[in-house]
mmCIF file of C-alpha atoms and ligand atoms in Angstrom:
data_model
loop_
_atom_site.group_PDB
_atom_site.id
_atom_site.type_symbol
_atom_site.label_atom_id
_atom_site.label_comp_id
_atom_site.label_asym_id
_atom_site.label_seq_id
_atom_site.Cartn_x
_atom_site.Cartn_y
_atom_site.Cartn_z
ATOM 1 C CA MET A 196 -2.644 8.209 -21.025
ATOM 2 C CA GLN A 197 -3.786 8.218 -17.402
ATOM 3 C CA VAL A 198 -2.240 5.509 -15.237
ATOM 4 C CA PRO A 199 -3.748 5.029 -11.766
ATOM 5 C CA PRO A 200 -1.606 3.870 -8.823
ATOM 6 C CA PHE A 201 -3.932 0.904 -8.353
ATOM 7 C CA SER A 202 -7.190 -0.156 -9.879
ATOM 8 C CA LEU A 203 -9.926 -2.475 -8.740
ATOM 9 C CA SER A 204 -12.147 -2.110 -11.777
ATOM 10 C CA ALA A 205 -10.331 -4.584 -14.008
ATOM 11 C CA GLN A 206 -10.561 -7.213 -11.295
ATOM 12 C CA ILE A 207 -14.230 -6.529 -10.679
ATOM 13 C CA GLU A 208 -14.816 -6.912 -14.400
ATOM 14 C CA THR A 209 -13.032 -10.276 -14.663
ATOM 15 C CA LEU A 210 -14.957 -11.659 -11.709
ATOM 16 C CA GLY A 211 -18.179 -10.284 -13.132
ATOM 17 C CA SER A 212 -21.267 -12.325 -12.483
ATOM 18 C CA GLU A 213 -19.519 -14.687 -10.090
ATOM 19 C CA LEU A 214 -18.915 -11.827 -7.692
ATOM 20 C CA ASP A 215 -22.461 -10.517 -8.102
ATOM 21 C CA ALA A 216 -23.920 -13.956 -7.442
ATOM 22 C CA ALA A 217 -21.830 -14.516 -4.305
ATOM 23 C CA VAL A 218 -22.845 -11.183 -2.799
ATOM 24 C CA LEU A 219 -26.499 -11.601 -3.748
ATOM 25 C CA GLU A 220 -26.583 -15.064 -2.246
ATOM 26 C CA VAL A 221 -25.606 -13.647 1.152
ATOM 27 C CA VAL A 222 -27.980 -10.708 0.872
ATOM 28 C CA ARG A 223 -30.875 -12.991 -0.082
ATOM 29 C CA SER A 224 -30.058 -15.589 2.597
ATOM 30 C CA GLY A 225 -30.728 -13.114 5.382
ATOM 31 C CA GLN A 226 -27.823 -14.619 7.321
ATOM 32 C CA TYR A 227 -25.598 -11.604 7.737
ATOM 33 C CA ILE A 228 -23.633 -12.591 10.840
ATOM 34 C CA GLY A 229 -21.726 -15.869 10.592
ATOM 35 C CA GLY A 230 -22.962 -18.377 8.056
ATOM 36 C CA PRO A 231 -21.261 -20.913 5.819
ATOM 37 C CA ALA A 232 -19.293 -18.413 3.707
ATOM 38 C CA ILE A 233 -17.117 -17.572 6.710
ATOM 39 C CA GLY A 234 -16.075 -21.101 7.657
ATOM 40 C CA ARG A 235 -15.498 -21.869 3.999
ATOM 41 C CA PHE A 236 -13.186 -18.893 3.643
ATOM 42 C CA GLU A 237 -11.312 -19.605 6.869
ATOM 43 C CA SER A 238 -10.610 -23.206 5.821
ATOM 44 C CA ALA A 239 -9.603 -22.264 2.293
ATOM 45 C CA PHE A 240 -7.366 -19.428 3.462
ATOM 46 C CA ALA A 241 -5.652 -21.661 6.044
ATOM 47 C CA ALA A 242 -5.171 -24.363 3.412
ATOM 48 C CA SER A 243 -3.689 -21.878 0.944
ATOM 49 C CA LEU A 244 -1.025 -20.983 3.508
ATOM 50 C CA ASP A 245 -0.618 -24.504 4.844
ATOM 51 C CA VAL A 246 -1.420 -23.443 8.399
ATOM 52 C CA ALA A 247 -3.784 -25.179 10.817
ATOM 53 C CA HIS A 248 -6.034 -22.251 11.739
ATOM 54 C CA ALA A 249 -7.296 -19.027 10.224
ATOM 55 C CA VAL A 250 -9.808 -16.910 12.120
ATOM 56 C CA GLY A 251 -11.587 -14.138 10.223
ATOM 57 C CA CYS A 252 -11.982 -10.726 11.805
ATOM 58 C CA ASN A 253 -12.972 -7.195 10.920
ATOM 59 C CA SER A 254 -9.664 -5.752 9.675
ATOM 60 C CA GLY A 255 -5.910 -6.158 9.594
ATOM 61 C CA THR A 256 -5.663 -3.746 12.492
ATOM 62 C CA ASP A 257 -8.006 -5.908 14.547
ATOM 63 C CA ALA A 258 -6.048 -9.012 13.522
ATOM 64 C CA LEU A 259 -2.954 -7.462 15.121
ATOM 65 C CA ILE A 260 -4.875 -6.453 18.250
ATOM 66 C CA LEU A 261 -6.495 -9.894 18.570
ATOM 67 C CA GLY A 262 -3.160 -11.643 18.069
ATOM 68 C CA LEU A 263 -1.475 -9.509 20.716
ATOM 69 C CA ARG A 264 -4.342 -9.993 23.174
ATOM 70 C CA ALA A 265 -4.515 -13.759 22.601
ATOM 71 C CA LEU A 266 -0.794 -13.942 23.426
ATOM 72 C CA GLY A 267 -1.436 -12.057 26.658
ATOM 73 C CA ILE A 268 0.516 -8.964 25.686
ATOM 74 C CA GLY A 269 -0.609 -5.809 27.450
ATOM 75 C CA PRO A 270 0.340 -2.990 29.808
ATOM 76 C CA GLY A 271 3.992 -2.975 30.862
ATOM 77 C CA ASP A 272 5.089 -5.027 27.862
ATOM 78 C CA GLU A 273 7.304 -3.860 25.020
ATOM 79 C CA VAL A 274 6.946 -5.040 21.432
ATOM 80 C CA ILE A 275 9.785 -4.435 18.985
ATOM 81 C CA THR A 276 8.703 -3.426 15.503
ATOM 82 C CA SER A 277 9.430 -1.118 12.571
ATOM 83 C CA SER A 278 8.577 2.564 12.297
ATOM 84 C CA PHE A 279 8.618 2.284 8.503
ATOM 85 C CA SER A 280 5.133 0.836 8.169
ATOM 86 C CA PHE A 281 1.487 1.803 8.118
ATOM 87 C CA PHE A 282 0.487 3.452 11.395
ATOM 88 C CA ALA A 283 -1.734 0.512 12.432
ATOM 89 C CA THR A 284 1.315 -1.654 13.180
ATOM 90 C CA ALA A 285 2.256 0.450 16.199
ATOM 91 C CA GLU A 286 -1.293 1.550 16.919
ATOM 92 C CA ALA A 287 -2.291 -2.072 17.587
ATOM 93 C CA ILE A 288 0.545 -2.468 20.099
ATOM 94 C CA SER A 289 -0.577 0.692 21.878
ATOM 95 C CA ALA A 290 -4.230 -0.359 21.696
ATOM 96 C CA VAL A 291 -3.546 -3.370 23.942
ATOM 97 C CA GLY A 292 -1.678 -1.121 26.402
ATOM 98 C CA ALA A 293 1.814 -2.250 25.416
ATOM 99 C CA ARG A 294 4.615 -0.026 24.161
ATOM 100 C CA PRO A 295 5.973 -0.068 20.620
ATOM 101 C CA VAL A 296 9.783 -0.032 20.460
ATOM 102 C CA PHE A 297 11.115 0.874 17.034
ATOM 103 C CA VAL A 298 14.283 -0.403 15.436
ATOM 104 C CA ASP A 299 15.650 0.956 12.196
ATOM 105 C CA VAL A 300 15.213 -0.854 8.890
ATOM 106 C CA ASP A 301 17.708 -2.388 6.492
ATOM 107 C CA PRO A 302 18.429 0.126 3.695
ATOM 108 C CA THR A 303 18.223 -2.565 1.000
ATOM 109 C CA THR A 304 15.111 -4.490 2.022
ATOM 110 C CA TYR A 305 13.339 -1.703 3.979
ATOM 111 C CA LEU A 306 12.532 -4.370 6.571
ATOM 112 C CA MET A 307 13.245 -4.447 10.311
ATOM 113 C CA ASP A 308 17.011 -4.783 10.728
ATOM 114 C CA LEU A 309 17.529 -7.992 12.708
ATOM 115 C CA GLU A 310 21.000 -6.876 13.792
ATOM 116 C CA ARG A 311 19.347 -4.069 15.707
ATOM 117 C CA VAL A 312 16.603 -6.135 17.318
ATOM 118 C CA GLU A 313 18.909 -7.856 19.785
ATOM 119 C CA ALA A 314 20.168 -4.518 21.116
ATOM 120 C CA ALA A 315 16.610 -3.249 21.603
ATOM 121 C CA ILE A 316 15.568 -6.128 23.866
ATOM 122 C CA THR A 317 14.966 -5.142 27.500
ATOM 123 C CA PRO A 318 13.532 -7.098 30.449
ATOM 124 C CA ALA A 319 10.098 -5.723 29.428
ATOM 125 C CA THR A 320 10.284 -7.024 25.852
ATOM 126 C CA ARG A 321 7.630 -9.653 25.232
ATOM 127 C CA ALA A 322 7.352 -9.910 21.470
ATOM 128 C CA LEU A 323 8.652 -9.034 18.030
ATOM 129 C CA MET A 324 6.324 -7.715 15.344
ATOM 130 C CA PRO A 325 8.014 -8.037 11.941
ATOM 131 C CA VAL A 326 6.259 -6.235 9.070
ATOM 132 C CA HIS A 327 6.458 -7.863 5.634
ATOM 133 C CA LEU A 328 6.427 -4.424 4.068
ATOM 134 C CA PHE A 329 5.383 -3.939 0.438
ATOM 135 C CA GLY A 330 4.969 -7.731 0.164
ATOM 136 C CA ARG A 331 8.557 -8.681 0.888
ATOM 137 C CA ALA A 332 9.115 -11.263 3.620
ATOM 138 C CA VAL A 333 11.302 -10.590 6.642
ATOM 139 C CA PRO A 334 13.959 -13.349 7.038
ATOM 140 C CA MET A 335 11.741 -15.400 9.316
ATOM 141 C CA ASP A 336 14.121 -18.281 10.071
ATOM 142 C CA ARG A 337 16.589 -15.867 11.648
ATOM 143 C CA LEU A 338 13.917 -13.798 13.339
ATOM 144 C CA CYS A 339 12.207 -16.845 14.850
ATOM 145 C CA SER A 340 15.426 -18.356 16.124
ATOM 146 C CA LEU A 341 16.321 -15.038 17.753
ATOM 147 C CA ALA A 342 12.848 -14.920 19.319
ATOM 148 C CA ARG A 343 13.157 -18.484 20.606
ATOM 149 C CA ARG A 344 16.586 -17.839 22.053
ATOM 150 C CA ARG A 345 15.316 -14.749 23.915
ATOM 151 C CA GLY A 346 11.935 -16.209 24.904
ATOM 152 C CA LEU A 347 9.894 -13.758 22.825
ATOM 153 C CA ARG A 348 6.605 -14.135 20.975
ATOM 154 C CA VAL A 349 6.308 -13.350 17.271
ATOM 155 C CA ILE A 350 3.327 -11.536 15.746
ATOM 156 C CA GLU A 351 3.717 -11.206 11.978
ATOM 157 C CA ASP A 352 2.181 -8.166 10.316
ATOM 158 C CA CYS A 353 1.254 -9.804 6.995
ATOM 159 C CA ALA A 354 -1.174 -7.056 5.960
ATOM 160 C CA GLN A 355 0.714 -6.296 2.736
ATOM 161 C CA ALA A 356 1.966 -9.793 2.161
ATOM 162 C CA SER A 357 -0.818 -12.253 1.371
ATOM 163 C CA GLY A 358 0.958 -14.896 -0.690
ATOM 164 C CA ALA A 359 4.508 -13.887 0.271
ATOM 165 C CA ARG A 360 6.942 -16.613 1.276
ATOM 166 C CA TRP A 361 10.196 -16.867 3.129
ATOM 167 C CA ASP A 362 12.301 -19.882 2.246
ATOM 168 C CA GLY A 363 9.308 -21.403 0.454
ATOM 169 C CA ARG A 364 7.025 -21.160 3.477
ATOM 170 C CA ALA A 365 4.134 -18.686 3.630
ATOM 171 C CA VAL A 366 4.394 -15.648 5.859
ATOM 172 C CA GLY A 367 1.872 -15.902 8.646
ATOM 173 C CA THR A 368 2.943 -19.474 9.392
ATOM 174 C CA TRP A 369 6.300 -18.701 11.010
ATOM 175 C CA GLY A 370 5.371 -16.673 14.082
ATOM 176 C CA ASP A 371 2.995 -17.468 16.937
ATOM 177 C CA VAL A 372 0.342 -15.614 14.944
ATOM 178 C CA GLY A 373 0.069 -14.134 11.455
ATOM 179 C CA CYS A 374 -2.131 -11.083 10.931
ATOM 180 C CA PHE A 375 -3.636 -10.417 7.509
ATOM 181 C CA SER A 376 -5.617 -7.534 6.052
ATOM 182 C CA PHE A 377 -8.166 -7.791 3.264
ATOM 183 C CA PHE A 378 -8.376 -4.028 2.771
ATOM 184 C CA PRO A 379 -9.315 -3.587 -0.893
ATOM 185 C CA THR A 380 -5.841 -2.586 -2.147
ATOM 186 C CA LYS A 381 -3.966 -5.457 -0.503
ATOM 187 C CA ASN A 382 -2.966 -8.525 -2.515
ATOM 188 C CA LEU A 383 -6.169 -10.272 -1.486
ATOM 189 C CA GLY A 384 -8.752 -7.543 -1.036
ATOM 190 C CA ALA A 385 -12.382 -7.679 0.054
ATOM 191 C CA ALA A 386 -15.088 -5.216 -0.949
ATOM 192 C CA GLY A 387 -14.573 -3.382 2.325
ATOM 193 C CA ASP A 388 -12.692 -4.097 5.540
ATOM 194 C CA GLY A 389 -11.642 -7.585 6.572
ATOM 195 C CA GLY A 390 -8.796 -9.448 8.221
ATOM 196 C CA ALA A 391 -7.643 -12.791 9.577
ATOM 197 C CA VAL A 392 -5.377 -14.230 12.240
ATOM 198 C CA THR A 393 -3.492 -17.432 11.457
ATOM 199 C CA CYS A 394 -1.814 -19.792 13.893
ATOM 200 C CA SER A 395 -0.964 -23.443 14.419
ATOM 201 C CA ASP A 396 -1.948 -23.656 18.098
ATOM 202 C CA PRO A 397 -5.650 -24.596 18.473
ATOM 203 C CA GLU A 398 -5.856 -22.948 21.919
ATOM 204 C CA LEU A 399 -4.585 -19.694 20.475
ATOM 205 C CA ALA A 400 -7.085 -19.932 17.608
ATOM 206 C CA ARG A 401 -9.906 -20.481 20.086
ATOM 207 C CA SER A 402 -8.736 -17.507 22.117
ATOM 208 C CA VAL A 403 -8.648 -15.236 19.045
ATOM 209 C CA ARG A 404 -12.127 -16.403 18.099
ATOM 210 C CA GLU A 405 -13.511 -15.643 21.544
ATOM 211 C CA LEU A 406 -11.875 -12.242 21.743
ATOM 212 C CA ALA A 407 -13.312 -11.331 18.326
ATOM 213 C CA VAL A 408 -16.814 -11.950 19.691
ATOM 214 C CA HIS A 409 -16.882 -10.055 22.994
ATOM 215 C CA GLY A 410 -14.706 -12.546 24.906
ATOM 216 C CA MET A 411 -17.571 -14.995 24.668
ATOM 217 C CA PRO A 412 -16.719 -18.719 24.687
ATOM 218 C CA ARG A 413 -20.413 -19.600 24.693
ATOM 219 C CA ARG A 414 -23.518 -17.564 24.216
ATOM 220 C CA TYR A 415 -23.835 -14.791 26.782
ATOM 221 C CA LEU A 416 -20.974 -16.024 28.919
ATOM 222 C CA HIS A 417 -18.207 -13.418 28.791
ATOM 223 C CA THR A 418 -14.921 -14.522 30.343
ATOM 224 C CA ARG A 419 -12.948 -11.395 29.411
ATOM 225 C CA LEU A 420 -13.344 -8.097 27.619
ATOM 226 C CA GLY A 421 -13.113 -8.586 23.893
ATOM 227 C CA TYR A 422 -14.219 -6.847 20.731
ATOM 228 C CA ASN A 423 -16.929 -6.923 18.114
ATOM 229 C CA SER A 424 -14.625 -7.945 15.292
ATOM 230 C CA ARG A 425 -16.190 -10.600 13.114
ATOM 231 C CA LEU A 426 -15.387 -11.009 9.472
ATOM 232 C CA ASP A 427 -18.446 -9.709 7.641
ATOM 233 C CA THR A 428 -20.350 -12.421 5.782
ATOM 234 C CA VAL A 429 -20.581 -10.456 2.538
ATOM 235 C CA GLN A 430 -16.823 -9.920 2.683
ATOM 236 C CA ALA A 431 -16.229 -13.629 3.235
ATOM 237 C CA ALA A 432 -18.343 -14.361 0.149
ATOM 238 C CA VAL A 433 -16.272 -11.889 -1.909
ATOM 239 C CA LEU A 434 -13.038 -13.401 -0.597
ATOM 240 C CA ASN A 435 -14.249 -16.893 -1.508
ATOM 241 C CA VAL A 436 -14.547 -15.755 -5.122
ATOM 242 C CA LYS A 437 -11.149 -14.035 -5.092
ATOM 243 C CA LEU A 438 -8.942 -16.452 -3.170
ATOM 244 C CA PRO A 439 -8.674 -19.040 -5.979
ATOM 245 C CA ARG A 440 -7.274 -16.263 -8.218
ATOM 246 C CA LEU A 441 -4.665 -15.038 -5.768
ATOM 247 C CA ARG A 442 -1.881 -17.213 -7.122
ATOM 248 C CA GLN A 443 -2.407 -15.910 -10.637
ATOM 249 C CA TRP A 444 -2.594 -12.305 -9.456
ATOM 250 C CA LEU A 445 0.694 -12.769 -7.612
ATOM 251 C CA GLN A 446 2.293 -14.053 -10.824
ATOM 252 C CA GLN A 447 0.997 -10.985 -12.648
ATOM 253 C CA ARG A 448 2.354 -8.695 -9.926
ATOM 254 C CA ARG A 449 5.707 -10.423 -10.204
ATOM 255 C CA ALA A 450 5.721 -9.992 -13.987
ATOM 256 C CA VAL A 451 4.996 -6.277 -13.578
ATOM 257 C CA ALA A 452 7.818 -5.969 -11.038
ATOM 258 C CA LEU A 453 10.313 -7.760 -13.289
ATOM 259 C CA ARG A 454 9.383 -5.509 -16.203
ATOM 260 C CA TYR A 455 9.939 -2.404 -14.053
ATOM 261 C CA LEU A 456 13.264 -3.744 -12.809
ATOM 262 C CA ASP A 457 14.409 -4.271 -16.363
ATOM 263 C CA ALA A 458 13.035 -1.082 -17.896
ATOM 264 C CA LEU A 459 14.207 1.282 -15.138
ATOM 265 C CA ARG A 460 17.559 -0.234 -14.290
ATOM 266 C CA ASP A 461 19.786 2.522 -15.720
ATOM 267 C CA ILE A 462 17.733 5.596 -14.914
ATOM 268 C CA PRO A 463 19.716 8.194 -13.040
ATOM 269 C CA ASN A 464 18.461 9.202 -9.594
ATOM 270 C CA LEU A 465 16.367 6.076 -9.095
ATOM 271 C CA THR A 466 17.209 3.262 -6.721
ATOM 272 C CA LEU A 467 15.103 0.237 -7.551
ATOM 273 C CA PRO A 468 13.774 -2.204 -4.950
ATOM 274 C CA ASP A 469 15.830 -5.279 -4.246
ATOM 275 C CA PRO A 470 13.681 -8.097 -5.636
ATOM 276 C CA GLY A 471 14.842 -10.709 -3.136
ATOM 277 C CA ASP A 472 13.790 -14.188 -4.161
ATOM 278 C CA SER A 473 10.574 -15.458 -5.706
ATOM 279 C CA GLY A 474 8.815 -15.194 -2.334
ATOM 280 C CA HIS A 475 8.205 -11.446 -2.806
ATOM 281 C CA SER A 476 4.487 -10.786 -3.267
ATOM 282 C CA TRP A 477 4.912 -7.275 -4.711
ATOM 283 C CA ASN A 478 2.038 -5.447 -3.081
ATOM 284 C CA GLN A 479 3.978 -2.303 -3.969
ATOM 285 C CA PHE A 480 6.828 -1.446 -6.311
ATOM 286 C CA VAL A 481 8.718 1.235 -4.411
ATOM 287 C CA VAL A 482 11.597 3.208 -5.861
ATOM 288 C CA ARG A 483 13.828 5.710 -4.076
ATOM 289 C CA VAL A 484 14.443 9.104 -5.639
ATOM 290 C CA ARG A 485 18.012 10.221 -4.948
ATOM 291 C CA ALA A 486 18.537 13.943 -4.491
ATOM 292 C CA THR A 487 21.560 14.523 -6.749
ATOM 293 C CA PRO A 488 22.653 18.111 -7.548
ATOM 294 C CA ASP A 489 21.048 18.098 -11.003
ATOM 295 C CA LEU A 490 17.671 17.270 -9.503
ATOM 296 C CA ILE A 491 18.054 19.732 -6.659
ATOM 297 C CA ASP A 492 18.735 22.354 -9.289
ATOM 298 C CA ARG A 493 15.287 21.728 -10.803
ATOM 299 C CA LEU A 494 13.460 22.484 -7.592
ATOM 300 C CA PRO A 495 11.453 25.678 -7.484
ATOM 301 C CA SER A 496 13.471 28.165 -5.421
ATOM 302 C CA ALA A 497 13.578 27.155 -1.784
ATOM 303 C CA GLY A 498 12.026 30.137 0.015
ATOM 304 C CA ASP A 499 8.864 28.859 1.630
ATOM 305 C CA ALA A 500 9.485 25.190 0.769
ATOM 306 C CA ALA A 501 8.891 22.727 3.557
ATOM 307 C CA GLY A 502 10.563 19.373 4.073
ATOM 308 C CA SER A 503 14.036 18.046 3.445
ATOM 309 C CA ILE A 504 15.834 18.458 0.124
ATOM 310 C CA ALA A 505 15.359 14.739 -0.498
ATOM 311 C CA ALA A 506 11.614 14.901 0.080
ATOM 312 C CA ARG A 507 11.314 17.984 -2.123
ATOM 313 C CA CYS A 508 13.078 16.200 -5.000
ATOM 314 C CA ARG A 509 10.807 13.205 -4.596
ATOM 315 C CA ASP A 510 7.703 15.382 -4.379
ATOM 316 C CA TRP A 511 8.834 17.319 -7.473
ATOM 317 C CA LEU A 512 9.157 14.075 -9.429
ATOM 318 C CA GLN A 513 5.755 12.930 -8.201
ATOM 319 C CA GLN A 514 4.201 16.187 -9.432
ATOM 320 C CA GLN A 515 5.952 15.940 -12.824
ATOM 321 C CA LEU A 516 4.651 12.403 -13.177
ATOM 322 C CA ARG A 517 1.164 13.507 -12.186
ATOM 323 C CA ASP A 518 1.293 16.196 -14.887
ATOM 324 C CA ALA A 519 2.110 13.399 -17.345
ATOM 325 C CA GLY A 520 -0.881 11.347 -16.181
ATOM 326 C CA ILE A 521 1.135 8.931 -14.034
ATOM 327 C CA ASN A 522 -0.264 8.687 -10.532
ATOM 328 C CA THR A 523 1.927 7.476 -7.714
ATOM 329 C CA ILE A 524 1.582 7.213 -3.938
ATOM 330 C CA ILE A 525 4.012 7.799 -1.097
ATOM 331 C CA TYR A 526 3.991 4.940 1.382
ATOM 332 C CA TYR A 527 4.746 6.487 3.893
ATOM 333 C CA PRO A 528 5.706 10.167 4.076
ATOM 334 C CA ILE A 529 6.060 10.311 7.879
ATOM 335 C CA PRO A 530 7.611 7.517 9.939
ATOM 336 C CA ILE A 531 5.447 6.277 12.791
ATOM 337 C CA HIS A 532 7.830 7.462 15.510
ATOM 338 C CA LEU A 533 7.529 11.065 14.260
ATOM 339 C CA GLN A 534 3.734 11.051 14.049
ATOM 340 C CA PRO A 535 2.074 13.592 16.345
ATOM 341 C CA ALA A 536 0.126 10.769 17.991
ATOM 342 C CA TYR A 537 3.432 9.331 19.239
ATOM 343 C CA SER A 538 5.011 12.578 20.427
ATOM 344 C CA GLY A 539 4.615 11.136 23.926
ATOM 345 C CA LEU A 540 7.344 8.587 23.188
ATOM 346 C CA GLY A 541 9.813 11.466 22.999
ATOM 347 C CA LEU A 542 11.565 10.152 19.891
ATOM 348 C CA GLU A 543 13.376 12.873 17.959
ATOM 349 C CA ARG A 544 14.173 13.132 14.280
ATOM 350 C CA GLY A 545 17.532 11.464 13.743
ATOM 351 C CA CYS A 546 16.952 8.448 15.989
ATOM 352 C CA LEU A 547 16.046 6.118 13.081
ATOM 353 C CA PRO A 548 18.088 7.552 10.191
ATOM 354 C CA VAL A 549 17.405 4.877 7.565
ATOM 355 C CA THR A 550 13.663 4.953 8.190
ATOM 356 C CA GLU A 551 13.658 8.746 8.074
ATOM 357 C CA LEU A 552 15.636 8.872 4.817
ATOM 358 C CA LEU A 553 13.332 6.293 3.213
ATOM 359 C CA THR A 554 10.214 8.257 4.097
ATOM 360 C CA ASP A 555 11.793 11.216 2.262
ATOM 361 C CA GLU A 556 12.824 9.228 -0.816
ATOM 362 C CA VAL A 557 10.209 6.556 -1.505
ATOM 363 C CA LEU A 558 7.684 6.642 -4.306
ATOM 364 C CA SER A 559 5.336 3.754 -5.135
ATOM 365 C CA LEU A 560 4.824 3.291 -8.854
ATOM 366 C CA PRO A 561 1.535 2.028 -10.286
ATOM 367 C CA MET A 562 1.306 -1.653 -9.318
ATOM 368 C CA PHE A 563 -1.642 -3.996 -9.756
ATOM 369 C CA PRO A 564 -2.045 -7.332 -11.528
ATOM 370 C CA GLU A 565 -3.960 -5.900 -14.487
ATOM 371 C CA LEU A 566 -1.531 -3.056 -15.247
ATOM 372 C CA THR A 567 -1.093 -3.303 -19.016
ATOM 373 C CA ALA A 568 2.229 -3.315 -20.861
ATOM 374 C CA GLU A 569 1.205 -0.009 -22.502
ATOM 375 C CA GLN A 570 0.441 1.623 -19.176
ATOM 376 C CA GLN A 571 3.691 0.366 -17.756
ATOM 377 C CA GLN A 572 5.576 1.642 -20.775
ATOM 378 C CA ALA A 573 4.016 5.054 -20.213
ATOM 379 C CA VAL A 574 5.218 5.042 -16.584
ATOM 380 C CA CYS A 575 8.768 4.099 -17.586
ATOM 381 C CA ASP A 576 8.930 6.532 -20.522
ATOM 382 C CA SER A 577 7.720 9.417 -18.355
ATOM 383 C CA LEU A 578 10.214 8.634 -15.606
ATOM 384 C CA ARG A 579 13.061 8.418 -18.107
ATOM 385 C CA ARG A 580 12.068 11.625 -19.892
ATOM 386 C CA ILE A 581 11.531 13.703 -16.735
ATOM 387 C CA LEU A 582 14.781 12.631 -15.124
ATOM 388 C CA SER A 583 16.944 12.954 -18.226
ATOM 389 C CA ASP A 584 15.452 16.400 -18.955
ATOM 390 C CA ALA A 585 16.418 17.373 -15.432
ATOM 391 C CA MET A 586 19.998 16.270 -16.143
ATOM 392 C CA ALA A 587 20.053 18.115 -19.467
ATOM 393 C CA GLY A 588 18.793 21.246 -17.738
ATOM 394 C CA VAL A 589 21.906 21.318 -15.599
ATOM 395 C CA ARG A 590 24.265 20.825 -18.526
ATOM 396 C CA SER A 591 22.810 23.572 -20.717
HETATM 397 C C1 PLP B 153 -3.104 -2.171 5.793
HETATM 398 C C2 PLP B 153 -2.148 -2.417 6.891
HETATM 399 C C3 PLP B 153 -2.574 -2.670 8.214
HETATM 400 C C4 PLP B 153 -3.989 -2.513 8.662
HETATM 401 O O1 PLP B 153 -4.907 -3.261 7.948
HETATM 402 P P1 PLP B 153 -6.450 -2.769 7.900
HETATM 403 O O2 PLP B 153 -7.145 -3.921 7.308
HETATM 404 O O3 PLP B 153 -6.487 -1.544 7.057
HETATM 405 O O4 PLP B 153 -6.865 -2.497 9.300
HETATM 406 C C5 PLP B 153 -1.621 -3.010 9.157
HETATM 407 N N1 PLP B 153 -0.321 -3.072 8.843
HETATM 408 C C6 PLP B 153 0.127 -2.799 7.600
HETATM 409 C C7 PLP B 153 1.583 -2.925 7.303
HETATM 410 C C8 PLP B 153 -0.769 -2.447 6.598
HETATM 411 O O5 PLP B 153 -0.310 -2.169 5.373
#
């Protein structure tokens, strides 16, 4: 059996003619920029989160950039965030001319360690950018009270966390702005790129809207330099079909996660994700592969091998799984602070030890709402067989 890491085809099939009709309607209307589908999506998305404003834009990356710009963050400012994230988190901070400052993550939740945030604050710090990584919410009550106490803005990177909640309240409604991505593999995915910025302040919403259309408050009056970052009308139409199903898809993701947690709980060498509370939106199910001696012993002889022992064990397991038809992904193999693009920051390996260890150990198992029980069984059986064979190999 082949199990993909994610799959859009089952979803496309369930939506069937409804999706086709929504897309065709836009194509036939000839109204490709703006139009009723956009306002309808923005209102429905805001209502689903219980937030006053949602402004559509071209991508999650742009949502972060627009949020930062609308809050006036730019050159000379520092924004504290996590290096264990998709590159765009830091890239957006740099794109507005500010400087990303990385703090290490909590080894259990993989989220920005709030204990470390306080120590990273300098006179130049203007904002915190928590990342709700893999769909798990950062403890936003604590983060927001810290931000208030220190006079900092909060930009939530909600790209992986549509539908996630902290303390019963949706992510994207806690900070000054929430930034969402509708990249196809996110919890709520479009048929291409898309994003949204959420906020409760109407002035901020207006500012985001203007910046997304060339800094243009009214036609051909440009009060500042902005971007061409509208939400595409076809994408809004697709999202209008999908949004009403999001709640059900989240329940299915949660069911998949609970099954994994149960089926994999006693497998040697695997550390399972901490499920947190019911607010987890399970965009990814990420295990850690521990490099114990029996596994290390299975590695092909070192010689020309690159990477740490931990990463080589993880990569070995990934290859064994691939040979068994189980396809996994590594989110993310290189922490942002060690990316060549950020060599200018002068951050050396060793400065964020938890982040660096996680990037060596993590493996994302197949996770999507339509993953069948049979497919999931195949994933668990393969993991169990490969890892117990590795153990047996040492004993014999
Ligand atoms: C996907 C993602 C982004 C960027 O979203 P795009 O829509 O691809 O631009 C930003 N941050 C995180 C954590 C992401 O996973």
